[in-house]
Short mmCIF file of C-alpha atoms and ligand atoms in Angstrom, two decimals:
data_model
loop_
_atom_site.label_atom_id
_atom_site.label_comp_id
_atom_site.label_asym_id
_atom_site.label_seq_id
_atom_site.Cartn_x
_atom_site.Cartn_y
_atom_site.Cartn_z
CA MET A 1 17.76 22.66 11.10
CA CYS A 2 17.42 19.55 8.98
CA ILE A 3 14.06 18.51 7.18
CA PHE A 4 13.18 16.13 9.80
CA CYS A 5 13.90 18.42 12.84
CA LYS A 6 11.59 20.96 10.84
CA ILE A 7 8.96 18.06 10.78
CA VAL A 8 9.39 17.38 14.60
CA ALA A 9 9.20 21.13 15.27
CA ARG A 10 5.94 21.28 13.05
CA GLU A 11 7.56 24.01 10.84
CA ILE A 12 6.94 21.36 7.87
CA PRO A 13 3.82 19.36 7.70
CA ALA A 14 3.53 15.68 7.93
CA ASP A 15 1.23 12.78 7.88
CA ILE A 16 2.11 11.67 11.39
CA VAL A 17 0.89 8.24 12.52
CA PHE A 18 2.37 7.81 16.05
CA GLU A 19 4.05 10.29 18.50
CA SER A 20 5.51 9.69 21.99
CA ILE A 21 8.00 11.82 23.87
CA ASN A 22 10.78 10.37 22.06
CA VAL A 23 9.63 9.21 18.74
CA LEU A 24 7.90 10.37 15.72
CA ALA A 25 6.48 8.30 12.83
CA PHE A 26 5.03 9.36 9.50
CA ASN A 27 4.21 8.59 6.20
CA ASP A 28 6.85 8.94 3.52
CA ILE A 29 5.98 11.72 1.03
CA SER A 30 7.23 9.10 -1.81
CA PRO A 31 5.72 5.64 -0.56
CA GLN A 32 7.68 2.59 -1.90
CA ALA A 33 4.85 0.17 -0.54
CA PRO A 34 1.30 0.39 0.79
CA THR A 35 2.88 0.90 4.31
CA HIS A 36 5.80 3.04 4.03
CA VAL A 37 6.42 4.85 7.66
CA LEU A 38 9.30 6.56 8.67
CA VAL A 39 10.19 6.36 12.48
CA ILE A 40 12.62 9.02 13.96
CA PRO A 41 14.07 9.89 17.02
CA LYS A 42 12.83 13.84 17.84
CA TRP A 43 16.49 14.51 18.64
CA HIS A 44 19.21 14.86 15.61
CA HIS A 45 21.65 11.94 15.02
CA GLU A 46 23.12 11.69 11.66
CA ASN A 47 22.32 7.83 11.36
CA ALA A 48 21.43 4.51 12.98
CA ALA A 49 24.94 3.89 14.19
CA GLU A 50 25.43 7.44 15.74
CA LEU A 51 21.78 6.84 17.52
CA ALA A 52 22.92 3.43 18.62
CA ALA A 53 26.22 4.82 20.11
CA GLN A 54 24.48 8.03 21.64
CA ALA A 55 21.01 6.75 22.52
CA PRO A 56 20.77 3.12 22.41
CA GLY A 57 17.76 2.85 24.20
CA LEU A 58 16.18 5.54 21.62
CA LEU A 59 17.17 3.08 19.15
CA ALA A 60 15.42 0.12 20.39
CA GLU A 61 12.27 2.27 20.79
CA ILE A 62 12.32 3.09 17.20
CA VAL A 63 12.07 -0.43 16.32
CA SER A 64 9.36 -1.29 18.94
CA VAL A 65 7.28 1.66 17.51
CA ALA A 66 7.73 0.19 14.03
CA ASP A 67 6.72 -3.26 14.89
CA GLN A 68 3.74 -2.10 16.94
CA ILE A 69 2.75 0.07 13.73
CA ALA A 70 2.92 -3.43 11.50
CA LYS A 71 1.07 -5.01 14.26
CA GLU A 72 -1.83 -2.41 14.39
CA ARG A 73 -1.93 -2.75 10.43
CA GLU A 74 -1.86 -6.71 10.74
CA LEU A 75 0.99 -6.69 8.26
CA ASP A 76 1.98 -10.46 7.61
CA GLY A 77 5.49 -9.17 7.12
CA TYR A 78 7.55 -6.15 6.92
CA ARG A 79 11.07 -5.00 6.17
CA LEU A 80 13.12 -2.34 8.25
CA ALA A 81 16.13 -0.35 6.73
CA PHE A 82 18.16 2.47 7.76
CA ASN A 83 19.97 3.48 4.59
CA THR A 84 23.36 4.76 5.99
CA GLY A 85 25.53 6.88 3.39
CA GLU A 86 24.85 8.20 0.20
CA SER A 87 26.10 5.08 -2.01
CA ALA A 88 23.47 3.17 -0.05
CA GLY A 89 20.36 5.50 -0.69
CA GLN A 90 20.53 8.01 2.37
CA THR A 91 19.30 11.29 1.40
CA VAL A 92 18.41 12.86 4.92
CA PHE A 93 20.92 12.70 7.39
CA HIS A 94 18.82 12.61 10.41
CA ALA A 95 18.29 8.92 11.47
CA HIS A 96 15.08 7.27 10.22
CA LEU A 97 13.93 3.97 10.16
CA HIS A 98 12.06 2.90 7.04
CA LEU A 99 8.86 0.56 7.74
CA LEU A 100 7.81 -1.08 4.53
CA GLY A 101 5.00 -3.59 4.08
CA GLY A 102 1.66 -4.37 2.62
CA ARG A 103 3.07 -6.06 -0.47
CA ALA A 104 5.67 -8.77 -1.39
CA LEU A 105 9.20 -7.49 -1.11
CA GLY A 106 11.87 -8.85 -3.20
CA TRP A 107 15.49 -9.86 -2.03
CA PRO A 108 18.02 -8.43 -2.40
CA PRO A 109 16.90 -4.92 -2.54
CA GLY A 110 18.30 -2.45 -5.13
P1 5GP B 201 16.54 7.86 2.79
O1 5GP B 201 16.49 8.10 1.05
O2 5GP B 201 17.47 8.99 3.38
O3 5GP B 201 16.75 6.56 3.20
O4 5GP B 201 15.21 8.27 3.11
C1 5GP B 201 14.49 9.66 3.33
C2 5GP B 201 13.16 9.49 3.00
O5 5GP B 201 12.39 10.42 3.39
C3 5GP B 201 13.02 8.99 1.52
O6 5GP B 201 11.94 8.06 1.25
C4 5GP B 201 11.83 10.50 1.02
O7 5GP B 201 11.00 10.10 0.17
C5 5GP B 201 11.41 11.00 2.49
N1 5GP B 201 11.18 12.40 2.79
C6 5GP B 201 11.99 13.32 2.11
N2 5GP B 201 11.52 14.68 2.47
C7 5GP B 201 10.29 14.05 3.05
C8 5GP B 201 9.42 15.27 3.64
O8 5GP B 201 9.40 16.25 3.60
N3 5GP B 201 8.26 14.49 4.40
C9 5GP B 201 7.99 13.30 4.06
N4 5GP B 201 7.15 12.92 4.87
N5 5GP B 201 9.16 12.49 3.56
C10 5GP B 201 10.03 12.98 3.04
ZN1 ZN B 202 17.71 16.40 12.17
#
């Protein structure tokens, strides 16, 4: 079982900020901004493209959950990122949407 599947199964603790039937959101263990939340499907998909192909509604729900969290926190802007592949910085191969906000975010990202 992958590390995020273990968080879903409550085998590993996480600071959970939102949960629904299909989606879990929790604070990143190594936050890169005042808000750095990971929004994930409760079922294992390797990356965002696989999630889009296999469960497009779930991908849409994940984006909506991120926006809902941003609105609750009254972020004046935010960044969503799906790192895909090792060279793009993906280290956990269970699709996860990074929600980053609460500070000015530079562009382009590193
Ligand atoms: P990636 O680099 O794959 O796009 O993102 C993986 C993210 O998961 C990283 O930002 C990393 O800090 C976070 N992460 C890795 N392991 C854990 C964990 O056990 N708990 C939490 N909350 N975050 C984790
Ligand atoms: Zn998984």
